[in-house]
Structure formats: structure tokens, C-alpha cells
mmCIF file of C-alpha atoms and ligand atoms in Angstrom:
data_model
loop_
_atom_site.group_PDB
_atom_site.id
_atom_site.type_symbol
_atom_site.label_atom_id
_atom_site.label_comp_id
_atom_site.label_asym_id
_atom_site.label_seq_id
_atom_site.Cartn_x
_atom_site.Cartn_y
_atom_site.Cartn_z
ATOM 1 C CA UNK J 1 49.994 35.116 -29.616
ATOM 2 C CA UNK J 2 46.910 37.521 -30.412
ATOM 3 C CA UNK J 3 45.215 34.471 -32.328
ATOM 4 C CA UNK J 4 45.700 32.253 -28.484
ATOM 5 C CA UNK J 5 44.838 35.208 -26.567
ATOM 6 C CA UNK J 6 41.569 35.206 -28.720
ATOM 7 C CA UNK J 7 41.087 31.215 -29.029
ATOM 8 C CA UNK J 8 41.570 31.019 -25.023
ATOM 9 C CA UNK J 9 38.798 33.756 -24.517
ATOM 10 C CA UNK J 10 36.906 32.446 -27.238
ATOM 11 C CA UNK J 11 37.072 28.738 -25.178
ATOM 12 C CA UNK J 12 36.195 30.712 -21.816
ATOM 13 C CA UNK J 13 33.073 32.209 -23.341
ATOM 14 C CA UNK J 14 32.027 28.627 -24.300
ATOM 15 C CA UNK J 15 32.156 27.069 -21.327
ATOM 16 C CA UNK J 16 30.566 29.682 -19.683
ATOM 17 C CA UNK J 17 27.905 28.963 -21.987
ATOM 18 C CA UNK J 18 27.402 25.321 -21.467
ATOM 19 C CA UNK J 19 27.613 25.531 -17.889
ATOM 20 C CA UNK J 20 25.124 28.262 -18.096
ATOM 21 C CA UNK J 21 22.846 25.939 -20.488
ATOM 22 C CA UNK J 22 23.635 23.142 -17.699
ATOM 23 C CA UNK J 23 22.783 24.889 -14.703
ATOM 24 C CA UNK J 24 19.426 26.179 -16.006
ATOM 25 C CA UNK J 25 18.645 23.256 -17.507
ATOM 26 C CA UNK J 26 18.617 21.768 -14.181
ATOM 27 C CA UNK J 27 16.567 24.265 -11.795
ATOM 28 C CA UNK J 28 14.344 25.178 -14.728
ATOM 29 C CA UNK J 29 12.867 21.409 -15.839
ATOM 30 C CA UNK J 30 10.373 21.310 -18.095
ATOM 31 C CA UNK J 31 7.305 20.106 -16.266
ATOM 32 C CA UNK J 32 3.357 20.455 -16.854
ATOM 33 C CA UNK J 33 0.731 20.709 -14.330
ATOM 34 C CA UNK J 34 -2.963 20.885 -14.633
ATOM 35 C CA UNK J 35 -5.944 21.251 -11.816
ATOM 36 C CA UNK J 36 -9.171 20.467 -12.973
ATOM 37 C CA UNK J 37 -12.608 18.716 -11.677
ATOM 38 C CA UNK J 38 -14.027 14.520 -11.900
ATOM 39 C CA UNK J 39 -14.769 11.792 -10.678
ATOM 40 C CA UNK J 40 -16.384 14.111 -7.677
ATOM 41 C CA UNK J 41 -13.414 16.267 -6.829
ATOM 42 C CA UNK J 42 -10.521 18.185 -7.534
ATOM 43 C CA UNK J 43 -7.575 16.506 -9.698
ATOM 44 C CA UNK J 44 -3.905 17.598 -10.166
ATOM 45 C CA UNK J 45 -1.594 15.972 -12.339
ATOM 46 C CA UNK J 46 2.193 17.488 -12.935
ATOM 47 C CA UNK J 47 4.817 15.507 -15.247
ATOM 48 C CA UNK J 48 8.472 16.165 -16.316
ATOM 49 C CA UNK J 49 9.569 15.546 -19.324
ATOM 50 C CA UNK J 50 9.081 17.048 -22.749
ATOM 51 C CA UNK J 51 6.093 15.115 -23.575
ATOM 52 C CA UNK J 52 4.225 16.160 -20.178
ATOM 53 C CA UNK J 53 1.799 18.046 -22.149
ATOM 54 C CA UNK J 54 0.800 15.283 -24.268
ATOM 55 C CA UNK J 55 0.951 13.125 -21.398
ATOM 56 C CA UNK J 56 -1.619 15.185 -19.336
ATOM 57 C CA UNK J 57 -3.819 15.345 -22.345
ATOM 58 C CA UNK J 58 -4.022 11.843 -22.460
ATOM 59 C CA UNK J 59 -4.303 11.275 -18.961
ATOM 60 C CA UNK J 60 -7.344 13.623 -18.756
ATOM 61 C CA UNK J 61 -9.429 11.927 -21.545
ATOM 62 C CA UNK J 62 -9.164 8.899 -19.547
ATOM 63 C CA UNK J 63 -10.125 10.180 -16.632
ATOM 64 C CA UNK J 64 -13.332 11.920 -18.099
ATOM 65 C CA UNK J 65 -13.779 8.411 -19.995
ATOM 66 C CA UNK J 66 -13.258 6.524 -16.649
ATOM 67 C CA UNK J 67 -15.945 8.999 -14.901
ATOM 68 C CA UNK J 68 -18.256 8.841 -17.370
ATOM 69 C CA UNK J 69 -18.666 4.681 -17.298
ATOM 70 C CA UNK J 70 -18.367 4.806 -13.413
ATOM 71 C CA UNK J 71 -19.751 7.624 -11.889
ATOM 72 C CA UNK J 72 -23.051 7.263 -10.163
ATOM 73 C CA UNK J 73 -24.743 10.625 -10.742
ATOM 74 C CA UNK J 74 -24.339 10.202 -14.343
ATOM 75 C CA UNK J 75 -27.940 8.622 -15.886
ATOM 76 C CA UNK J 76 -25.384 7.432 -18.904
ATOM 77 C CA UNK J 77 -22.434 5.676 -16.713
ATOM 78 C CA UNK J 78 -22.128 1.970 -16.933
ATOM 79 C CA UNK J 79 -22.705 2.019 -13.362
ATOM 80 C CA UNK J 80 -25.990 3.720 -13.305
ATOM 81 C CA UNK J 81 -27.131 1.294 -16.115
ATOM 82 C CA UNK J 82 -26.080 -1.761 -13.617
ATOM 83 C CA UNK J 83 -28.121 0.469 -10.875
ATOM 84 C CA UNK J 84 -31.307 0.909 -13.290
ATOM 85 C CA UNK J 85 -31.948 -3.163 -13.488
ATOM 86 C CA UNK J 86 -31.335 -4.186 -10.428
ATOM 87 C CA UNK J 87 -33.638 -7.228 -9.611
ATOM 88 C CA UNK J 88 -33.804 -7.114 -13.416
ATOM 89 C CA UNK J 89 -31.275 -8.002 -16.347
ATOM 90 C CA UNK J 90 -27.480 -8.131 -15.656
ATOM 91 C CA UNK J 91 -25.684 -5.652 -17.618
ATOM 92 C CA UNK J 92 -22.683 -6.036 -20.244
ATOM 93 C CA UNK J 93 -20.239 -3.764 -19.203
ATOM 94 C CA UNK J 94 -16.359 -2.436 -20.576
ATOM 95 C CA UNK J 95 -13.273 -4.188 -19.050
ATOM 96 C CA UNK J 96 -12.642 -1.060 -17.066
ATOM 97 C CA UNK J 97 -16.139 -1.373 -15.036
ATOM 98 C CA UNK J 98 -16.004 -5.094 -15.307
ATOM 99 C CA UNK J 99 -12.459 -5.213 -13.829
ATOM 100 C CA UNK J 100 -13.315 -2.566 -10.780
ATOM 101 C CA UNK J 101 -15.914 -4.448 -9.781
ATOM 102 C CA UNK J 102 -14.420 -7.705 -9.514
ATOM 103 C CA UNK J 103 -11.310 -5.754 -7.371
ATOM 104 C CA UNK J 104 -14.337 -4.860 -5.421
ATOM 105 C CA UNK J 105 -15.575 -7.995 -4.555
ATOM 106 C CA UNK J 106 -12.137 -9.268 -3.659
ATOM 107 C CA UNK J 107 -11.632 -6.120 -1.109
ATOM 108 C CA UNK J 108 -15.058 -6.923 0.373
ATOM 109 C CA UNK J 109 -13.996 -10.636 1.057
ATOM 110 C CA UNK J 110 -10.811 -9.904 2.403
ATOM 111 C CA UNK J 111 -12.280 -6.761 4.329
ATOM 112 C CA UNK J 112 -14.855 -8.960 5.970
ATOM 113 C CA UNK J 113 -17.877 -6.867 4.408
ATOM 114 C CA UNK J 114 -16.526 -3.044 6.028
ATOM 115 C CA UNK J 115 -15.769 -2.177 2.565
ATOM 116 C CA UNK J 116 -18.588 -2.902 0.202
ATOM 117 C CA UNK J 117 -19.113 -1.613 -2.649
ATOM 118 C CA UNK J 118 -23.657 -2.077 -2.860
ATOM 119 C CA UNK J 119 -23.221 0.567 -0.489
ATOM 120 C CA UNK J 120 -25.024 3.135 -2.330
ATOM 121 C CA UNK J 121 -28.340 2.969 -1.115
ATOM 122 C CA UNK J 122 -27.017 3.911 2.273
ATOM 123 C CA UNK J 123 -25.187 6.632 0.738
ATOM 124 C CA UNK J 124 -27.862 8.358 -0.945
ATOM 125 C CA UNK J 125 -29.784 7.974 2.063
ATOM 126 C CA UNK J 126 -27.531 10.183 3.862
ATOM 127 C CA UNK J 127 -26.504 12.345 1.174
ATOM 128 C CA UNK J 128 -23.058 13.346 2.979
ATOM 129 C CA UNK J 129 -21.595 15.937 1.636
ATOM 130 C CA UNK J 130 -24.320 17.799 -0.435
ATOM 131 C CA UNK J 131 -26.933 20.411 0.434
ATOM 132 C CA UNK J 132 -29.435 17.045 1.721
ATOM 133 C CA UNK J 133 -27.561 15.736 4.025
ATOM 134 C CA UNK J 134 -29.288 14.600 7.200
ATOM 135 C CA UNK J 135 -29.313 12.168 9.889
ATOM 136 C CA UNK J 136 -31.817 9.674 8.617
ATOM 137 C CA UNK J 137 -35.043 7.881 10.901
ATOM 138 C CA UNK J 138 -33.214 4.745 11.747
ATOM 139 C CA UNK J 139 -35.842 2.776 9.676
ATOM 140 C CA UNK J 140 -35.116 3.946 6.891
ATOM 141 C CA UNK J 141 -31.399 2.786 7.463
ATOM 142 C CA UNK J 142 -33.327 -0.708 8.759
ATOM 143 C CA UNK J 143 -34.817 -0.642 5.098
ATOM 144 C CA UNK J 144 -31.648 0.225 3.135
ATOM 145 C CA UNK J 145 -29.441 -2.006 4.946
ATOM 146 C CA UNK J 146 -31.039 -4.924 3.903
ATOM 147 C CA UNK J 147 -29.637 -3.828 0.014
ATOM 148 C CA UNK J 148 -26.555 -4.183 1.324
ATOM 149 C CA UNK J 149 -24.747 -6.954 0.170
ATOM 150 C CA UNK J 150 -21.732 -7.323 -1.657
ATOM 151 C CA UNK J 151 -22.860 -11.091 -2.334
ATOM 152 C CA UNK J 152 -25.596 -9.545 -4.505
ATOM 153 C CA UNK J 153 -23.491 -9.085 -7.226
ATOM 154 C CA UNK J 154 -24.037 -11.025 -9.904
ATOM 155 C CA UNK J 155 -20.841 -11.152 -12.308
ATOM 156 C CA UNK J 156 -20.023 -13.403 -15.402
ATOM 157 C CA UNK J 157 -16.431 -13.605 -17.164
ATOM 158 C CA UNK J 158 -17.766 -14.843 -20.371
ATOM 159 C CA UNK J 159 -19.992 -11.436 -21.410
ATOM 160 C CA UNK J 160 -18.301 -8.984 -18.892
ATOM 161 C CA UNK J 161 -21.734 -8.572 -17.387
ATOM 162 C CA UNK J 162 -22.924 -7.132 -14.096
ATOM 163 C CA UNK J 163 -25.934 -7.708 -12.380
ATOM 164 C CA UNK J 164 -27.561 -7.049 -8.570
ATOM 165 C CA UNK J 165 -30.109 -9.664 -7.495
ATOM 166 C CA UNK J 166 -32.422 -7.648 -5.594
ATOM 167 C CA UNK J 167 -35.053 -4.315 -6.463
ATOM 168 C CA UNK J 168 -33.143 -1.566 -5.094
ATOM 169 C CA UNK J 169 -29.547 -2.207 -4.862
ATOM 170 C CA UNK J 170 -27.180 0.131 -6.142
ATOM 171 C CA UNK J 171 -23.161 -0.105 -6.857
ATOM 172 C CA UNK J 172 -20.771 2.703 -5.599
ATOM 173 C CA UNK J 173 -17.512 2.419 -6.594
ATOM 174 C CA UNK J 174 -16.207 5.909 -5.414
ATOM 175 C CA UNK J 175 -14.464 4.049 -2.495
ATOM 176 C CA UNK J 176 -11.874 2.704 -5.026
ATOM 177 C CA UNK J 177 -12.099 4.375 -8.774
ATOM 178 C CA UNK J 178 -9.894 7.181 -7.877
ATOM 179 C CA UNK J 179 -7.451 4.232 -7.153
ATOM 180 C CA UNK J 180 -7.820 2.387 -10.714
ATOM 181 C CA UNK J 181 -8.030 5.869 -12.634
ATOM 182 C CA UNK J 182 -4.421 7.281 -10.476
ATOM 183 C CA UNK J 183 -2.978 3.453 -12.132
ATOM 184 C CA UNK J 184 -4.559 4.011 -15.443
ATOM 185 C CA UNK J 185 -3.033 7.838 -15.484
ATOM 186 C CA UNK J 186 0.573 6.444 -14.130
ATOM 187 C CA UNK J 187 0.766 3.762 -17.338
ATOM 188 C CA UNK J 188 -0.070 6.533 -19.523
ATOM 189 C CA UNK J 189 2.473 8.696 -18.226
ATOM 190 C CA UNK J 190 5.025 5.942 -18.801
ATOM 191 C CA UNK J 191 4.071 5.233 -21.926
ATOM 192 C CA UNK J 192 4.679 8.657 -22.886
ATOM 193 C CA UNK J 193 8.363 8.323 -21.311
ATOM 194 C CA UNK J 194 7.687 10.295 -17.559
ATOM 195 C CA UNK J 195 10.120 9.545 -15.439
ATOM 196 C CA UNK J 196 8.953 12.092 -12.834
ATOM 197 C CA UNK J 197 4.968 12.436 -11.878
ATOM 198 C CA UNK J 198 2.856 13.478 -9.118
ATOM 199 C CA UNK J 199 -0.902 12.037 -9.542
ATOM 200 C CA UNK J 200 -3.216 13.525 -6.804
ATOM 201 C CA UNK J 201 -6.556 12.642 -7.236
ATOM 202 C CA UNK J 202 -8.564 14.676 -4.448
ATOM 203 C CA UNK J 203 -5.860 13.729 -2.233
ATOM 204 C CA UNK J 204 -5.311 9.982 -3.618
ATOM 205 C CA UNK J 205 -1.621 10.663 -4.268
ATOM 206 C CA UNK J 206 0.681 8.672 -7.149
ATOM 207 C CA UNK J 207 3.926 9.337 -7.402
ATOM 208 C CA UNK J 208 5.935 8.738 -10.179
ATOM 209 C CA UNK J 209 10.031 8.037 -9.669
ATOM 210 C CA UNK J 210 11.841 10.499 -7.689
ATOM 211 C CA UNK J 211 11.346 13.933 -7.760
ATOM 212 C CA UNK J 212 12.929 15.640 -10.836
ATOM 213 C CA UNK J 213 16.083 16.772 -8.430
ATOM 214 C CA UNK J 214 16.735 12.628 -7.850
ATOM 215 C CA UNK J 215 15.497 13.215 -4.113
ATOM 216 C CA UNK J 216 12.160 10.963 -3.389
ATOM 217 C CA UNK J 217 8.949 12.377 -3.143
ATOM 218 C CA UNK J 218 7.779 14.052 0.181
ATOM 219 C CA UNK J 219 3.946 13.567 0.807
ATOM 220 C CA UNK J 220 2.679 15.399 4.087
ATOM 221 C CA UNK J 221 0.286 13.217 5.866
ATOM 222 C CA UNK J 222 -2.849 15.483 6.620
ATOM 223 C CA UNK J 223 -3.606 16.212 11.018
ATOM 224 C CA UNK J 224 -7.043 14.462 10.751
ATOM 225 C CA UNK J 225 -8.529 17.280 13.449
ATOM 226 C CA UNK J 226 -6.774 20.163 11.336
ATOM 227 C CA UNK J 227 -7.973 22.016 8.283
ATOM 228 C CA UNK J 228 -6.694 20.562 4.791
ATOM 229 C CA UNK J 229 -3.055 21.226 4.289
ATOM 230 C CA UNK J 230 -2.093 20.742 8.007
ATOM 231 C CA UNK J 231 0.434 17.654 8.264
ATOM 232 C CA UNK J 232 1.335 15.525 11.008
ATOM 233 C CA UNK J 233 4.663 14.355 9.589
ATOM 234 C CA UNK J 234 6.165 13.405 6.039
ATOM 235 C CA UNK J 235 6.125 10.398 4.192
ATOM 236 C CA UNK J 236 9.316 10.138 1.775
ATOM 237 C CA UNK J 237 8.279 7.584 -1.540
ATOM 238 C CA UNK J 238 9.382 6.563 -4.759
ATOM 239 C CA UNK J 239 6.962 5.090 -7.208
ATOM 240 C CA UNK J 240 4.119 4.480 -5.002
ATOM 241 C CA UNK J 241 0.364 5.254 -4.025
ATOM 242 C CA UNK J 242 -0.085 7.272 -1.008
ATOM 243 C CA UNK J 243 -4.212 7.178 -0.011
ATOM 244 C CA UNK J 244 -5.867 8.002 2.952
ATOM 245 C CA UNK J 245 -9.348 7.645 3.700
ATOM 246 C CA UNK J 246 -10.890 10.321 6.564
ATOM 247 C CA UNK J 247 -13.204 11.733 8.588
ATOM 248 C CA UNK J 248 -12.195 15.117 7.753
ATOM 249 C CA UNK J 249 -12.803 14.750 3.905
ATOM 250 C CA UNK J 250 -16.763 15.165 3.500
ATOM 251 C CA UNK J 251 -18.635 15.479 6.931
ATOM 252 C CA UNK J 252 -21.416 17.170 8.676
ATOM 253 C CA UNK J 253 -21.970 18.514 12.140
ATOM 254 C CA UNK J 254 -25.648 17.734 14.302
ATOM 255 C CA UNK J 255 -25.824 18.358 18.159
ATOM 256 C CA UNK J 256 -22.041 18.337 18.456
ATOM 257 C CA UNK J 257 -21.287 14.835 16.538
ATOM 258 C CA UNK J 258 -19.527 14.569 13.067
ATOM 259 C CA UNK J 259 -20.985 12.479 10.932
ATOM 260 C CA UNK J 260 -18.319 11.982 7.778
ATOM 261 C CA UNK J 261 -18.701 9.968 4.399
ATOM 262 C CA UNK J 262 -17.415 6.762 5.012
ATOM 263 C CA UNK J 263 -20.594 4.002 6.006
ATOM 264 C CA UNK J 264 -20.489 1.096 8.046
ATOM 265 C CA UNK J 265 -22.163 -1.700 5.903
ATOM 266 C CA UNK J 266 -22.825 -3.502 9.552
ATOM 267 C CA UNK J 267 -25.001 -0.376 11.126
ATOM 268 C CA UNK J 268 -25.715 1.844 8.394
ATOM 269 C CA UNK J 269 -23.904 4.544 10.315
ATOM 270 C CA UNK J 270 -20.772 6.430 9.501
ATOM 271 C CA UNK J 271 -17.891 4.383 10.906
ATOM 272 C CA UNK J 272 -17.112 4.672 14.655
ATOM 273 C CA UNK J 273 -14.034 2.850 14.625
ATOM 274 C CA UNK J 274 -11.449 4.542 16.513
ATOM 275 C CA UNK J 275 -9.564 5.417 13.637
ATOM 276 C CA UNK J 276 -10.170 8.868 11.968
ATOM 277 C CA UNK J 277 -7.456 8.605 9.292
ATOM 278 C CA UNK J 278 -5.987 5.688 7.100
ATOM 279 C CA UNK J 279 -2.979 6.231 4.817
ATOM 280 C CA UNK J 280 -2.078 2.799 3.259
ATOM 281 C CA UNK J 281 1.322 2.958 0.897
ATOM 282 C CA UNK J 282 1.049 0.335 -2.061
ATOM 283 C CA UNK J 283 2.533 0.147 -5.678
ATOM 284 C CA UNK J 284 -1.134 0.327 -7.048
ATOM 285 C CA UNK J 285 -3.296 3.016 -6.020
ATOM 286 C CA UNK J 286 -6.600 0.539 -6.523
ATOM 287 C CA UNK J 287 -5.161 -1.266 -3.788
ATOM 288 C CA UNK J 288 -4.353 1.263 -1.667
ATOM 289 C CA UNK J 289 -7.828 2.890 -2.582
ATOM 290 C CA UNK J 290 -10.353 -0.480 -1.627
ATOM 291 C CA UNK J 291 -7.941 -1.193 1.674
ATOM 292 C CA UNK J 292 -8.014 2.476 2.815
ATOM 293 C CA UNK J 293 -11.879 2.934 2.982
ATOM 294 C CA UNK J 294 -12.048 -0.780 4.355
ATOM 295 C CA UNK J 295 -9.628 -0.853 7.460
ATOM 296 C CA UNK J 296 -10.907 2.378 8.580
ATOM 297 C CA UNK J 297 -14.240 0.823 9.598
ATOM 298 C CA UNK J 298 -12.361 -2.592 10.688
ATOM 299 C CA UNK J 299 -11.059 -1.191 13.495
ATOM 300 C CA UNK J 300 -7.348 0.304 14.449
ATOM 301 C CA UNK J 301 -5.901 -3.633 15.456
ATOM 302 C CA UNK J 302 -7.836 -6.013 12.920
ATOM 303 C CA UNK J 303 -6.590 -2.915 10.516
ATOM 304 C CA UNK J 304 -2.875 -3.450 12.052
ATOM 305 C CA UNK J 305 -2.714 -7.200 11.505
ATOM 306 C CA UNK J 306 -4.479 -7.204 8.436
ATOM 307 C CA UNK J 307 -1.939 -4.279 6.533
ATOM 308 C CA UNK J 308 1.267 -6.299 8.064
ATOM 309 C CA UNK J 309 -0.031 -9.691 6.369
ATOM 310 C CA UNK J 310 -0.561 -8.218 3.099
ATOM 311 C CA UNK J 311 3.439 -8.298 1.325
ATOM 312 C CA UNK J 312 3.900 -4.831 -0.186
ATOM 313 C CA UNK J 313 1.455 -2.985 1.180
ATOM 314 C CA UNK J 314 1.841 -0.383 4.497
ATOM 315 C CA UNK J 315 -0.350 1.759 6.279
ATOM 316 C CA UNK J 316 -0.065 4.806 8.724
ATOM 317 C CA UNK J 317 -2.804 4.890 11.283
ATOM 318 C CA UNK J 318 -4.307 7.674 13.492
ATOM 319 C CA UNK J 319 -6.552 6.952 15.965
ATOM 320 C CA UNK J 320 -8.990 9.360 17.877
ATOM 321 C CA UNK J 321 -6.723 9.474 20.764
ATOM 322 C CA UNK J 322 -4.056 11.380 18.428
ATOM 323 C CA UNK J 323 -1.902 8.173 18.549
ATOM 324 C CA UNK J 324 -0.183 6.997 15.182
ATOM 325 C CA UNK J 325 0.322 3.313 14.246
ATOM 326 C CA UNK J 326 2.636 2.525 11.164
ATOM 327 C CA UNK J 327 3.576 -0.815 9.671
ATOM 328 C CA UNK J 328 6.954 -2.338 9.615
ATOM 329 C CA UNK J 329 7.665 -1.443 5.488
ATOM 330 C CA UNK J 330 7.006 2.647 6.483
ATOM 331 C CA UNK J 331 8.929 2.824 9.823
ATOM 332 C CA UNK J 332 11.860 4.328 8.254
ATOM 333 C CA UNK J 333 10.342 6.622 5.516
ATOM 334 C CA UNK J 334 7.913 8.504 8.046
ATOM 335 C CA UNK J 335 9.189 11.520 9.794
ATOM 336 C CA UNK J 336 6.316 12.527 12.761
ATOM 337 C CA UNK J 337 7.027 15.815 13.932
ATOM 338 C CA UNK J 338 4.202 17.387 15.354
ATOM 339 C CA UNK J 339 4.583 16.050 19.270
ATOM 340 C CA UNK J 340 0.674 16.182 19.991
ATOM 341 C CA UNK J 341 0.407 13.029 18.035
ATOM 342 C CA UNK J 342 2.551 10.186 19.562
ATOM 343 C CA UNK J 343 3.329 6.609 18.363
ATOM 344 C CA UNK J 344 1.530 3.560 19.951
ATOM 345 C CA UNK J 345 4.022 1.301 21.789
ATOM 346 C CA UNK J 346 2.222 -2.106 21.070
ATOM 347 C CA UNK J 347 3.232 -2.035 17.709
HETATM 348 P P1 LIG T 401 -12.574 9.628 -0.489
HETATM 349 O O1 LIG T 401 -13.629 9.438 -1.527
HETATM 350 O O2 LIG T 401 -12.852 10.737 0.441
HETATM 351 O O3 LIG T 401 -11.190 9.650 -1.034
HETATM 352 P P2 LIG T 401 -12.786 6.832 0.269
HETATM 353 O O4 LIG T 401 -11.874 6.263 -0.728
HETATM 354 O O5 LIG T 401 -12.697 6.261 1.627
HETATM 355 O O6 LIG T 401 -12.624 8.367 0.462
HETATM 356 O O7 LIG T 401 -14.228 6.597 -0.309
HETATM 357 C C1 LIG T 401 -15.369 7.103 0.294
HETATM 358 C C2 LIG T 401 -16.511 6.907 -0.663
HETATM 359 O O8 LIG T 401 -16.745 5.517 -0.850
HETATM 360 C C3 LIG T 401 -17.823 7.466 -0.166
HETATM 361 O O9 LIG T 401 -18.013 8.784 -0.608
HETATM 362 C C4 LIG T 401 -18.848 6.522 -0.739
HETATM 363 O O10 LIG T 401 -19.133 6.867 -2.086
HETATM 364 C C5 LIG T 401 -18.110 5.208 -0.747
HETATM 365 N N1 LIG T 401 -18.263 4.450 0.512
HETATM 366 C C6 LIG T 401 -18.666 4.856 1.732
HETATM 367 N N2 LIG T 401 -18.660 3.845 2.610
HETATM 368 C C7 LIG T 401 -18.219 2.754 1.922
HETATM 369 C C8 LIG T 401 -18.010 1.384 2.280
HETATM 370 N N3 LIG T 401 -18.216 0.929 3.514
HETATM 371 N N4 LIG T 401 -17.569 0.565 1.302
HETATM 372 C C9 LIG T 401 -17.358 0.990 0.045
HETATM 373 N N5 LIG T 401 -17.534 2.250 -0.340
HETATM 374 C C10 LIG T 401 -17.953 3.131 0.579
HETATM 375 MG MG1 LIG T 402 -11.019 4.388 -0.863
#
């Protein structure tokens, strides 16, 4: 009788103890998260799992590795090389440069020229978002936007090379290499087993499965005429890219205009579509990347037509008039709830 008395509370303690281990295994998952700086802005990776610290590791020394062949302030990059002998020699490049480029030149074609990536000599002419920038003498845009010409490129399959036919021209490829490196970070988190993951790449946002809890993702979906960190509504996802290209993300002020970071190849301007923010929702994140920067310039209904032709791929819209356009694939997984903003009817 003792010996039961004693076996019962002996079971009792034991399951106390695995439901113990059970619930705290749940609400305290192992996860690692990491901030740090590249590819021209601030990066935040967090992964579940028990190999999320080898994960992130990994993840980072690809994205130094991706920044250091692509980035065009660096005199060593692949890119600057390509930059250097223009008019000159084409240059042999890695499959990661080679590969970005050609997704490039696809997203120009299919963008009709409003994203292009031989923007760069327009870029560094206005110098957007450093201590230079300025509104430049519109000859000097006259000169530069004659560089401008995704057409220019000169690329060859056979020796991975890369080439620009005139003195002058320069490649940019910050309008889509957050969106290869957020794909190239996702494979290496599933190679290492990650079922859960949010990527966010200076606000290029991957996410990885469901959220640890089995509930999807919830990505706010920034108020373009707000500081960072003030959403419009919510975007619930599951293993997909979330990227929005604004004109609150690098801008400057002159006699009461904005001018922001995203150039119109056509004027040499910063974009005066009506659209100030452009979220599209893809599986990859270098698609979502080239078509976000793209449709913003194209203009709110060539943009609307455009994203519903494209299988797969969605986009929310806000245009300067605070009204929100969203594709047929997002109508159900975007919650609106701030009532300034209110949906167009024609779509
Ligand atoms: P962000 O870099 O803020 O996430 P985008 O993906 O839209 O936003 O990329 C903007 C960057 O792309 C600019 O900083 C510039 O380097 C480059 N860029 C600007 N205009 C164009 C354009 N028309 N086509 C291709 N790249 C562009
Ligand atoms: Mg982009």
C-alpha cells in the first residue's frame, strides 16, 4: 500500500515534469537573431532551430561575399571592375554577378526600361542619400542620360563575362541584390534544416515557413507618409518575399519637394509616378526585388496589369492619393486597418 502510495506520487512528479519540459519547450524555442550592416543597410536575420547559429554564420559570410563582388563603392567588387572598362574590355565575372545581371536584363525588358540596371551614372549624379546630395543642372542629367541603357550590356554565356559598350557607363545592381542575397540566405537556412526564418534585408523581408507557434508570418506594410515602423495594415505569409520599394526609404527635401532614391531611366528624375510605395509578394525575393523598383516608376495601372499577368507573383499598391491597390493572389491575406488609406474600386 505504502510502496503504491509512493509509485503513484512518484508517477505524478513525472508527469509534472514532462509537461513542464513540454510547455517550456514550446514558449521558450530556441531561435538566433543577429542585426548587423551590408550591402548599404541594416540586416536582420532570426532562425529556429538548433542549428540557427550555424545557420546565421553561414548566411552572413555570404552576404559579406555577395557585397563584396557586387557592391559599387567597393574599388575591389566585380561590379566596379565591370564599371572601370567600360568602353573597354568585357569582364569575366563569378556566377553570382553573372547570374544578377542577366535577371537584370530580363526585368528591364519586361519593365519596359523603368527598371534598369546602367543606372548608376544617374545615381551618382544625384548622390541621394549621402552628405552630396543635390538637385543636379539639368545638363548634366542631359549628359548622363545618354549612359543609360540597359542594351549596353554586353554579356557572353561561354566566359561569364560582362561588358558596357560605351566610356562612362556604370552597373547598379542595388535595385535587386538584396533580392538574390535574401534567396541565397533562405537556401542556406534550409540546408541547415530551418524550418522557421525571418530574412529582412533593410526592409526586403523573407520569410521562412510559419512562425515557430504554426501561425503564418505577419509583415506590417509600412504608411509611406509615416515614419519607419508605422503600418497601414498586415500582410499574413508563409514562405514568401515581402519587398517594397519607396519614397520614404532614402530622400531629400529642396523648396518643399521630396526627391527619393528611386530614378526614372526616361527623365533622369526621381520617379513621379503616382505611386509612393510598392510591396510585390513572390516566392523569390530577386523577383520581388527587380519588379518592386520597376513598377513603381511604370505607373499605378501599367503596374496593376503587369503584377496580375505575372502567375505567382502579387503586389500591394499605394498611391499618392492614400488609395491602396492589391492583386487578386493577396486579397485575402491583407488586413487594411488604418481608414485614412482606402481601397481603389476599379480593381
Ligand atoms: P531599396 O534599395 O530602398 O530597397 P529599391 O530596391 O527600389 O529600394 O532599389 C533602389 C536602388 O536601386 C537605388 O538606391 C539605386 O541604387 C537603384 N536604382 C534607382 N533607380 C533605379 C532604376 N530605375 N532601375 C534600377 N535600379 C535603380
Ligand atoms: Mg528593388
Amino acid at each position: 500500500m505504502i510502496f503504491n502510495v509512493l509509485g503513484l506520487t512518484l508517477l505524478i512528479i513525472l508527469i509534472l515534469i514532462l509537461v513542464l519540459i513540454f510547455i517550456t519547450s514550446n514558449t521558450n524555442p530556441v531561435f538566433t537573431e543577429r542585426s548587423f550592416y551590408a550591402l548599404g543597410t541594416v540586416m536582420y536575420l532570426k532562425a529556429f532551430g538548433k542549428k540557427g547559429e550555424i545557420a546565421i554564420e553561414k548566411a552572413i559570410e555570404r552576404l559579406i561575399d555577395i557585397d563584396n563582388k557586387m557592391s559599387a563603392f567597393k574599388d575591389y567588387s566585380e561590379i566596379s571592375k565591370i564599371n572601370r572598362n567600360a568602353g573597354m574590355l568585357p569582364q569575366i565575372v563569378s556566377y553570382d554577378t553573372y547570374s544578377v545581371i542577366e535577371k537584370s536584363i530580363k526585368y528591364s525588358e519586361l519593365l519596359e526600361g523603368t527598371f534598369d540596371p546602367t543606372i548608376r551614372p544617374l545615381v551618382s549624379l544625384w548622390n541621394i542619400g549621402t552628405k552630396y546630395e543635390k538637385i543636379p543642372k539639368q545638363n548634366e542629367i542631359d549628359e548622363k542620360l545618354k549612359l543609360v541603357n540597359y542594351k549596353d550590356i554586353i554579356i557572353n554565356k561561354t566566359d561569364n563575362s560582362i561588358g558596357l559598350k560605351k566610356k562612362g557607363q556604370a552597373l547598379d545592381v542595388g535595385g535587386i541584390a538584396k533580392g538574390f542575397a535574401a534567396d541565397e540566405i533562405k537556401n542556406i537556412f534550409v540546408k541547415y534544416d530551418i524550418k522557421s526564418a525571418l530574412i529582412n534585408l533593410g526592409g526586403n523581408i523573407l520569410v521562412l515557413g510559419n512562425k515557430n507557434d504554426g501561425t503564418p508570418w505577419k509583415v506590417g506594410i509600412q504608411n509611406p507618409f509615416k515614419p519607419r515602423g508605422e503600418y497601414i495594415g498586415i500582410l499574413t505569409a508563409k514562405d514568401k518575399s515581402i519587398v517594397t520599394s519607396g519614397n520614404y526609404e532614402r530622400f531629400f527635401m529642396k523648396n518643399g519637394k521630396t526627391f527619393h532614391h528611386i530614378i526614372d531611366p526616361k527623365t533622369g528624375y526621381p520617379s513621379e509616378s503616382k505611386v509612393v510605395s510598392a510591396t510585390i509578394i513572390s516566392d523569390k525575393s530577386i523577383d520581388g526585388d527587380g519588379l518592386s523598383t520597376g513598377v513603381y516608376i511604370m505607373g499605378i495601372d501599367k503596374a496593376m496589369n503587369l503584377i496580375e499577368s505575372i502567375k505567382g507573383i502579387d503586389a500591394i499598391f499605394i498611391t499618392e492619393d492614400k488609395k491602396i491597390y492589391v492583386t487578386s493572389g493577396v486579397k485575402d491575406n491583407f488586413k487594411l486597418f488604418n481608414n485614412e488609406f482606402i481601397y481603389n474600386k476599379n480593381y
